[in-house]
CSV table of C-alpha atoms in Angstrom, one decimal:
chain,number,residue,atom,x,y,z
A,1,UNK,CA,31.0,-40.2,-11.2
A,2,UNK,CA,30.0,-39.0,-7.8
A,3,UNK,CA,30.8,-35.4,-8.9
A,4,UNK,CA,28.6,-35.7,-11.9
A,5,UNK,CA,25.7,-37.1,-9.9
A,6,UNK,CA,26.2,-34.2,-7.4
A,7,UNK,CA,26.1,-31.6,-10.3
A,8,UNK,CA,23.0,-33.1,-11.8
A,9,UNK,CA,21.2,-33.2,-8.4
A,10,UNK,CA,21.7,-29.5,-8.2
A,11,UNK,CA,20.4,-28.8,-11.7
A,12,UNK,CA,17.5,-26.8,-10.4
A,13,UNK,CA,19.9,-24.4,-8.6
A,14,UNK,CA,22.1,-24.1,-11.7
A,15,UNK,CA,19.0,-23.3,-13.8
A,16,UNK,CA,17.7,-20.7,-11.4
A,17,UNK,CA,21.2,-19.0,-11.3
A,18,UNK,CA,21.1,-18.8,-15.1
A,19,UNK,CA,17.5,-17.5,-15.2
A,20,UNK,CA,18.0,-14.9,-12.5
A,21,UNK,CA,21.0,-13.4,-14.4
A,22,UNK,CA,19.0,-13.6,-17.7
A,23,UNK,CA,15.9,-11.7,-16.5
A,24,UNK,CA,17.4,-8.2,-16.7
A,25,UNK,CA,18.2,-8.8,-20.4
A,26,UNK,CA,14.7,-10.1,-21.0
A,27,UNK,CA,13.0,-7.2,-19.2
A,28,UNK,CA,15.1,-4.4,-20.7
A,29,UNK,CA,15.1,-5.9,-24.2
A,30,UNK,CA,11.4,-6.8,-24.2
A,31,UNK,CA,10.1,-3.5,-22.8
A,32,UNK,CA,12.2,-1.4,-25.3
A,33,UNK,CA,11.3,-3.6,-28.3
A,34,UNK,CA,7.6,-3.5,-27.4
A,35,UNK,CA,7.7,0.2,-26.8
A,36,UNK,CA,9.1,0.8,-30.3
A,37,UNK,CA,6.3,-1.2,-31.9
A,38,UNK,CA,3.7,0.5,-29.8
A,39,UNK,CA,4.9,4.0,-30.5
A,40,UNK,CA,5.1,3.2,-34.2
A,41,UNK,CA,1.5,2.2,-34.1
A,42,UNK,CA,1.3,-0.2,-37.0
A,43,UNK,CA,2.1,-3.5,-35.2
A,44,UNK,CA,5.3,-4.0,-37.2
A,45,UNK,CA,9.0,-3.2,-37.2
A,46,UNK,CA,9.5,0.6,-37.4
A,47,UNK,CA,10.8,1.9,-40.7
A,48,UNK,CA,14.6,2.0,-41.2
A,49,UNK,CA,16.3,5.3,-40.5
A,50,UNK,CA,14.0,6.2,-37.7
A,51,UNK,CA,14.8,6.4,-34.0
A,52,UNK,CA,12.1,3.9,-33.3
A,53,UNK,CA,13.8,1.4,-35.6
A,54,UNK,CA,17.0,2.0,-33.6
A,55,UNK,CA,15.1,1.5,-30.4
A,56,UNK,CA,13.6,-1.8,-31.8
A,57,UNK,CA,17.0,-3.3,-32.4
A,58,UNK,CA,18.3,-2.2,-29.0
A,59,UNK,CA,15.4,-4.4,-27.7
A,60,UNK,CA,16.3,-7.2,-30.1
A,61,UNK,CA,19.9,-7.1,-28.7
A,62,UNK,CA,18.4,-7.9,-25.2
A,63,UNK,CA,16.7,-11.0,-26.6
A,64,UNK,CA,19.7,-12.1,-28.6
A,65,UNK,CA,21.9,-11.8,-25.5
A,66,UNK,CA,19.6,-13.6,-23.1
A,67,UNK,CA,20.4,-17.1,-24.6
A,68,UNK,CA,24.2,-16.9,-24.1
A,69,UNK,CA,23.8,-15.2,-20.8
A,70,UNK,CA,21.5,-17.9,-19.5
A,71,UNK,CA,24.0,-20.6,-20.6
A,72,UNK,CA,27.0,-18.7,-19.2
A,73,UNK,CA,25.5,-18.4,-15.7
A,74,UNK,CA,24.3,-22.0,-15.7
A,75,UNK,CA,27.9,-23.0,-16.4
A,76,UNK,CA,29.2,-20.4,-13.9
A,77,UNK,CA,27.0,-22.0,-11.2
A,78,UNK,CA,28.7,-25.4,-11.9
A,79,UNK,CA,32.3,-24.5,-12.4
A,80,UNK,CA,32.8,-20.8,-11.7
A,81,UNK,CA,34.3,-18.1,-14.2
A,82,UNK,CA,36.1,-20.6,-16.4
A,83,UNK,CA,32.8,-21.9,-17.6
A,84,UNK,CA,31.4,-18.6,-18.8
A,85,UNK,CA,33.0,-18.5,-22.2
A,86,UNK,CA,32.5,-22.2,-23.2
A,87,UNK,CA,28.8,-22.1,-22.2
A,88,UNK,CA,28.0,-18.7,-23.7
A,89,UNK,CA,29.8,-19.4,-27.0
A,90,UNK,CA,28.2,-22.8,-27.4
A,91,UNK,CA,24.7,-21.4,-26.8
A,92,UNK,CA,25.3,-18.5,-29.2
A,93,UNK,CA,26.5,-20.9,-31.9
A,94,UNK,CA,23.5,-23.2,-31.4
A,95,UNK,CA,21.0,-20.4,-31.5
A,96,UNK,CA,22.4,-19.0,-34.8
A,97,UNK,CA,23.1,-22.3,-36.6
A,98,UNK,CA,20.2,-24.5,-35.5
A,99,UNK,CA,17.8,-22.1,-33.7
A,100,UNK,CA,18.2,-24.1,-30.5
A,101,UNK,CA,17.1,-21.1,-28.4
A,102,UNK,CA,16.2,-21.6,-24.8
A,103,UNK,CA,16.7,-25.3,-24.6
A,104,UNK,CA,20.0,-25.1,-26.4
A,105,UNK,CA,21.1,-22.6,-23.8
A,106,UNK,CA,20.3,-25.1,-21.0
A,107,UNK,CA,22.2,-27.9,-22.7
A,108,UNK,CA,25.2,-25.6,-23.5
A,109,UNK,CA,25.3,-24.3,-19.9
A,110,UNK,CA,25.1,-27.7,-18.3
A,111,UNK,CA,27.6,-29.3,-20.7
A,112,UNK,CA,30.0,-26.3,-20.5
A,113,UNK,CA,29.9,-26.4,-16.7
A,114,UNK,CA,30.5,-30.1,-16.5
A,115,UNK,CA,33.3,-30.1,-19.1
A,116,UNK,CA,35.1,-27.2,-17.3
A,117,UNK,CA,34.5,-28.8,-13.9
A,118,UNK,CA,36.5,-31.9,-15.0
A,119,UNK,CA,39.1,-29.9,-16.8
A,120,UNK,CA,39.8,-28.0,-13.6
A,121,UNK,CA,40.5,-31.3,-11.9
A,122,UNK,CA,43.4,-32.1,-14.2
A,123,UNK,CA,46.7,-31.8,-12.3
A,124,UNK,CA,49.3,-29.5,-13.9
A,125,UNK,CA,52.7,-28.2,-12.9
A,126,UNK,CA,52.8,-25.3,-10.5
A,127,UNK,CA,54.0,-22.8,-13.2
A,128,UNK,CA,50.9,-23.6,-15.4
A,129,UNK,CA,48.3,-23.2,-12.7
A,130,UNK,CA,47.9,-19.4,-13.1
A,131,UNK,CA,47.2,-19.6,-16.9
A,132,UNK,CA,44.8,-22.6,-16.7
A,133,UNK,CA,41.6,-20.8,-15.7
A,134,UNK,CA,42.0,-17.8,-18.0
A,135,UNK,CA,43.7,-19.4,-21.1
A,136,UNK,CA,43.8,-23.1,-21.3
A,137,UNK,CA,40.5,-24.2,-19.8
A,138,UNK,CA,38.3,-21.7,-21.7
A,139,UNK,CA,39.9,-22.6,-25.0
A,140,UNK,CA,39.6,-26.4,-24.5
A,141,UNK,CA,36.2,-26.1,-22.8
A,142,UNK,CA,34.9,-23.9,-25.7
A,143,UNK,CA,36.2,-26.4,-28.3
A,144,UNK,CA,34.5,-29.3,-26.6
A,145,UNK,CA,31.2,-27.7,-25.7
A,146,UNK,CA,30.7,-25.7,-28.9
A,147,UNK,CA,31.9,-28.7,-30.9
A,148,UNK,CA,29.3,-30.9,-29.3
A,149,UNK,CA,26.6,-28.4,-30.3
A,150,UNK,CA,27.8,-27.9,-33.8
A,151,UNK,CA,28.7,-31.5,-34.7
A,152,UNK,CA,26.3,-33.4,-32.3
A,153,UNK,CA,23.3,-32.3,-30.4
A,154,UNK,CA,22.5,-28.9,-32.0
A,155,UNK,CA,20.4,-30.1,-34.8
A,156,UNK,CA,18.1,-32.4,-32.7
A,157,UNK,CA,17.7,-29.7,-30.1
A,158,UNK,CA,16.7,-27.2,-32.8
A,159,UNK,CA,14.2,-29.7,-34.3
A,160,UNK,CA,12.7,-30.3,-30.8
A,161,UNK,CA,12.4,-26.6,-30.2
A,162,UNK,CA,10.6,-26.1,-33.6
A,163,UNK,CA,8.2,-29.0,-32.8
A,164,UNK,CA,7.4,-27.5,-29.4
A,165,UNK,CA,6.8,-24.1,-31.0
A,166,UNK,CA,4.3,-25.6,-33.4
A,167,UNK,CA,2.6,-27.4,-30.6
A,168,UNK,CA,2.3,-24.1,-28.6
A,169,UNK,CA,0.9,-22.3,-31.6
A,170,UNK,CA,-1.7,-25.1,-31.9
A,171,UNK,CA,-2.7,-24.5,-28.3
A,172,UNK,CA,-3.4,-20.9,-28.9
A,173,UNK,CA,-6.9,-21.6,-30.1
A,174,UNK,CA,-7.7,-25.1,-28.9
A,175,UNK,CA,-6.5,-25.4,-25.3
A,176,UNK,CA,-5.5,-21.9,-24.3
A,177,UNK,CA,-7.8,-21.8,-21.3
A,178,UNK,CA,-6.4,-25.0,-19.9
A,179,UNK,CA,-2.9,-23.7,-20.6
A,180,UNK,CA,-3.7,-20.5,-18.7
A,181,UNK,CA,-5.0,-22.4,-15.7
A,182,UNK,CA,-1.8,-24.5,-15.6
A,183,UNK,CA,0.4,-21.4,-15.9
A,184,UNK,CA,-1.6,-19.6,-13.2
A,185,UNK,CA,-1.2,-22.5,-10.8
A,186,UNK,CA,2.6,-22.8,-11.5
A,187,UNK,CA,3.3,-19.1,-11.3
A,188,UNK,CA,1.6,-18.7,-7.9
A,189,UNK,CA,2.6,-22.0,-6.4
A,190,UNK,CA,6.0,-20.9,-5.0
A,191,UNK,CA,6.0,-17.2,-5.9
A,192,UNK,CA,9.3,-16.8,-7.6
A,193,UNK,CA,10.7,-20.2,-6.8
A,194,UNK,CA,11.6,-23.1,-9.2
A,195,UNK,CA,8.1,-23.9,-10.4
A,196,UNK,CA,7.4,-20.2,-11.0
A,197,UNK,CA,10.7,-20.0,-13.0
A,198,UNK,CA,9.8,-22.9,-15.2
A,199,UNK,CA,6.6,-21.2,-16.2
A,200,UNK,CA,8.5,-17.9,-16.8
A,201,UNK,CA,11.0,-19.7,-18.9
A,202,UNK,CA,8.1,-21.1,-21.0
A,203,UNK,CA,6.8,-17.5,-21.4
A,204,UNK,CA,10.2,-16.3,-22.6
A,205,UNK,CA,10.3,-19.1,-25.2
A,206,UNK,CA,6.9,-18.1,-26.5
A,207,UNK,CA,7.8,-14.4,-26.8
A,208,UNK,CA,10.9,-15.4,-28.7
A,209,UNK,CA,8.7,-17.3,-31.1
A,210,UNK,CA,6.1,-14.6,-31.5
A,211,UNK,CA,3.4,-16.2,-29.3
A,212,UNK,CA,2.2,-13.2,-27.5
A,213,UNK,CA,-1.1,-14.4,-25.9
A,214,UNK,CA,1.0,-16.7,-23.6
A,215,UNK,CA,2.9,-13.6,-22.4
A,216,UNK,CA,-0.4,-11.8,-22.0
A,217,UNK,CA,-1.6,-14.6,-19.7
A,218,UNK,CA,1.6,-14.4,-17.7
A,219,UNK,CA,1.5,-10.6,-17.4
A,220,UNK,CA,-1.7,-10.9,-15.5
A,221,UNK,CA,-0.8,-14.0,-13.5
A,222,UNK,CA,2.4,-12.7,-12.0
A,223,UNK,CA,0.7,-9.7,-10.6
A,224,UNK,CA,-2.4,-11.4,-9.0
A,225,UNK,CA,-0.8,-13.0,-5.9
A,226,UNK,CA,0.7,-9.7,-4.6
A,227,UNK,CA,-2.1,-7.4,-5.5
A,228,UNK,CA,-4.7,-9.9,-4.3
A,229,UNK,CA,-3.1,-10.3,-0.9
A,230,UNK,CA,-2.7,-6.5,-0.7
A,231,UNK,CA,-6.4,-6.0,-1.4
A,232,UNK,CA,-7.3,-8.6,1.2
A,233,UNK,CA,-5.7,-6.5,3.9
A,234,UNK,CA,-7.9,-3.5,2.9
A,235,UNK,CA,-11.1,-5.3,2.4
A,236,UNK,CA,-11.2,-6.8,5.9
A,237,UNK,CA,-8.7,-5.1,8.1
A,238,UNK,CA,-9.8,-7.0,11.2
A,239,UNK,CA,-8.2,-10.2,10.0
A,240,UNK,CA,-4.7,-8.7,9.8
A,241,UNK,CA,-2.3,-7.1,12.3
A,242,UNK,CA,-0.4,-3.8,11.7
A,243,UNK,CA,2.6,-5.5,10.2
A,244,UNK,CA,0.5,-7.5,7.7
A,245,UNK,CA,-1.4,-4.3,6.7
A,246,UNK,CA,2.0,-2.6,6.0
A,247,UNK,CA,3.1,-5.7,4.1
A,248,UNK,CA,-0.2,-5.4,2.1
A,249,UNK,CA,0.6,-1.9,0.9
A,250,UNK,CA,4.0,-3.0,-0.2
A,251,UNK,CA,2.5,-6.1,-1.8
A,252,UNK,CA,0.2,-4.1,-4.0
A,253,UNK,CA,3.1,-1.9,-5.2
A,254,UNK,CA,5.2,-5.1,-6.0
A,255,UNK,CA,2.3,-6.6,-7.9
A,256,UNK,CA,1.9,-3.5,-10.1
A,257,UNK,CA,5.6,-4.0,-11.1
A,258,UNK,CA,5.1,-7.7,-11.9
A,259,UNK,CA,6.8,-9.1,-8.7
A,260,UNK,CA,5.0,-12.2,-7.4
A,261,UNK,CA,7.1,-12.3,-4.2
A,262,UNK,CA,5.0,-9.7,-2.5
A,263,UNK,CA,2.7,-12.5,-1.3
A,264,UNK,CA,5.4,-14.5,0.3
A,265,UNK,CA,5.1,-13.0,3.8
A,266,UNK,CA,1.4,-13.9,3.9
A,267,UNK,CA,2.0,-17.4,2.6
A,268,UNK,CA,4.8,-18.0,5.1
A,269,UNK,CA,2.6,-16.9,8.0
A,270,UNK,CA,-0.5,-18.8,6.9
A,271,UNK,CA,0.2,-21.2,4.1
A,272,UNK,CA,-2.9,-23.4,4.4
A,273,UNK,CA,-5.2,-20.5,3.7
A,274,UNK,CA,-3.1,-18.2,1.5
A,275,UNK,CA,-1.6,-20.7,-1.0
A,276,UNK,CA,-5.0,-22.2,-2.1
A,277,UNK,CA,-6.4,-18.7,-2.4
A,278,UNK,CA,-3.6,-17.2,-4.5
A,279,UNK,CA,-3.5,-20.3,-6.7
A,280,UNK,CA,-7.2,-20.3,-7.4
A,281,UNK,CA,-7.2,-16.5,-7.9
A,282,UNK,CA,-4.2,-16.6,-10.2
A,283,UNK,CA,-5.8,-19.4,-12.3
A,284,UNK,CA,-9.0,-17.3,-12.5
A,285,UNK,CA,-7.1,-14.2,-13.6
A,286,UNK,CA,-5.0,-16.1,-16.1
A,287,UNK,CA,-8.0,-17.9,-17.7
A,288,UNK,CA,-9.9,-14.6,-17.9
A,289,UNK,CA,-6.9,-13.1,-19.8
A,290,UNK,CA,-6.9,-16.1,-22.1
A,291,UNK,CA,-10.7,-15.9,-22.9
A,292,UNK,CA,-10.4,-12.1,-23.5
A,293,UNK,CA,-7.4,-12.5,-25.8
A,294,UNK,CA,-4.9,-10.4,-23.8
A,295,UNK,CA,-1.5,-10.2,-25.6
A,296,UNK,CA,1.8,-8.8,-24.4
A,297,UNK,CA,4.9,-8.0,-26.3
A,298,UNK,CA,7.1,-8.2,-23.2
A,299,UNK,CA,7.9,-11.2,-21.1
A,300,UNK,CA,7.0,-9.5,-17.8
A,301,UNK,CA,3.9,-8.5,-16.0
A,302,UNK,CA,2.0,-6.1,-13.8
A,303,UNK,CA,0.7,-2.6,-14.7
A,304,UNK,CA,4.1,-1.5,-15.8
A,305,UNK,CA,3.7,-3.5,-19.1
A,306,UNK,CA,0.3,-2.0,-19.8
A,307,UNK,CA,1.7,0.3,-22.6
A,308,UNK,CA,2.9,-2.8,-24.5
A,309,UNK,CA,-0.3,-4.9,-24.1
A,310,UNK,CA,-2.9,-5.5,-26.7
A,311,UNK,CA,-6.3,-5.5,-25.1
A,312,UNK,CA,-5.5,-3.2,-22.1
A,313,UNK,CA,-9.1,-3.0,-20.8
A,314,UNK,CA,-9.3,-6.8,-20.9
A,315,UNK,CA,-5.9,-6.9,-19.1
A,316,UNK,CA,-7.3,-4.8,-16.3
A,317,UNK,CA,-10.5,-6.8,-16.1
A,318,UNK,CA,-8.5,-10.1,-15.9
A,319,UNK,CA,-6.2,-8.6,-13.2
A,320,UNK,CA,-9.2,-7.4,-11.2
A,321,UNK,CA,-10.9,-10.8,-11.4
A,322,UNK,CA,-7.8,-12.7,-10.3
A,323,UNK,CA,-7.0,-10.2,-7.5
A,324,UNK,CA,-10.6,-10.0,-6.1
A,325,UNK,CA,-11.0,-13.8,-6.2
A,326,UNK,CA,-7.8,-14.1,-4.2
A,327,UNK,CA,-8.7,-11.4,-1.7
A,328,UNK,CA,-12.3,-12.6,-1.0
A,329,UNK,CA,-11.3,-16.3,-0.8
A,330,UNK,CA,-8.4,-15.8,1.6
A,331,UNK,CA,-10.5,-13.5,3.8
A,332,UNK,CA,-13.3,-16.1,3.7
A,333,UNK,CA,-10.9,-18.8,4.9
A,334,UNK,CA,-9.3,-16.5,7.5
A,335,UNK,CA,-12.7,-15.5,8.8
A,336,UNK,CA,-13.4,-19.1,9.8
A,337,UNK,CA,-10.3,-19.2,12.0
A,338,UNK,CA,-11.6,-16.9,14.8
A,339,UNK,CA,-14.8,-18.9,15.0
A,340,UNK,CA,-12.9,-22.2,15.4
A,341,UNK,CA,-10.6,-20.7,18.0
A,342,UNK,CA,-13.6,-19.2,19.9
A,343,UNK,CA,-15.4,-22.6,19.9
A,344,UNK,CA,-12.3,-24.3,21.1
A,345,UNK,CA,-12.0,-21.9,24.0
A,346,UNK,CA,-15.7,-22.4,24.9
A,347,UNK,CA,-15.1,-26.2,24.9
A,348,UNK,CA,-12.1,-25.8,27.2
A,349,UNK,CA,-14.1,-23.6,29.6
A,350,UNK,CA,-16.9,-26.1,29.6
A,351,UNK,CA,-14.4,-29.0,30.4
A,352,UNK,CA,-13.0,-26.9,33.2
A,353,UNK,CA,-16.4,-26.3,34.7
A,354,UNK,CA,-17.2,-30.0,34.6
A,355,UNK,CA,-13.9,-30.8,36.3
A,356,UNK,CA,-14.5,-28.2,39.0
A,357,UNK,CA,-18.1,-29.4,39.4
């Protein structure tokens, strides 16, 4: 029981391991799929027999693989290599039989990891130890994990996924700005950390269900913190030392590639001023993207996804709004710091004069 509690306590770590290994499949598949649709120019699947149709299904393969890969590496994080097959196979079966998708992958990964973890604790004779991790455990683990999906939890997970999808589609018109603000705050809060990953997982789910305005919001939001902080170092250079100016140039480049982590050095050095600034700026950029109707066919962000964005001019406007709000706000807050420090020094000098007098 203690072992199970320990595993569940580290659920966040297991999920992040799975998501980090899944991201290359999402990016590669999403970009290639979106490029095929964009080059075809009709907003639909390219005609069969064309190279664009082939490219489209190469991209589809990335999305199909992301579910079992996510589950596999959640299981791997819990119980090492023996959990790869049980978790991946169970997630694949769930996705194809019940459309369990992303949530099914999480359940399959956690369940597969836990099952294999306990199977590895079974004591066996010395001669059987070498075949357990590559033969016995994967077979038994797959039977238990995939069986639980097929004959147990697969159908309710699929129903829950479908209900959530319908709810999200309903928010596209009614509450999209509120959703954008929440996403912007989550994406910028820890810049690639667990909260950011939860928001990104939500975006992946939406793209998989054909909800592209959520991906459009995210494509702007993930770029704002890095670009905004980079711009801040150019707008008022007096507030930053040489190392921060260098980090600012790198931050802008990272932002154009959809990497939020470019803002981390600034947040680590001055969290009380930087974090509120990037969160407000990202929320502003995300809500602008929602109002202007930006859509993206790829679950990524930054300028590199511009070719697969509907409403490119609106995308650039939203990105500029978010980045400039971030830059001017953080510089405004930082500009107050020298005044406070100067006043404090003057008060100290006055106290010293009084004591000497």
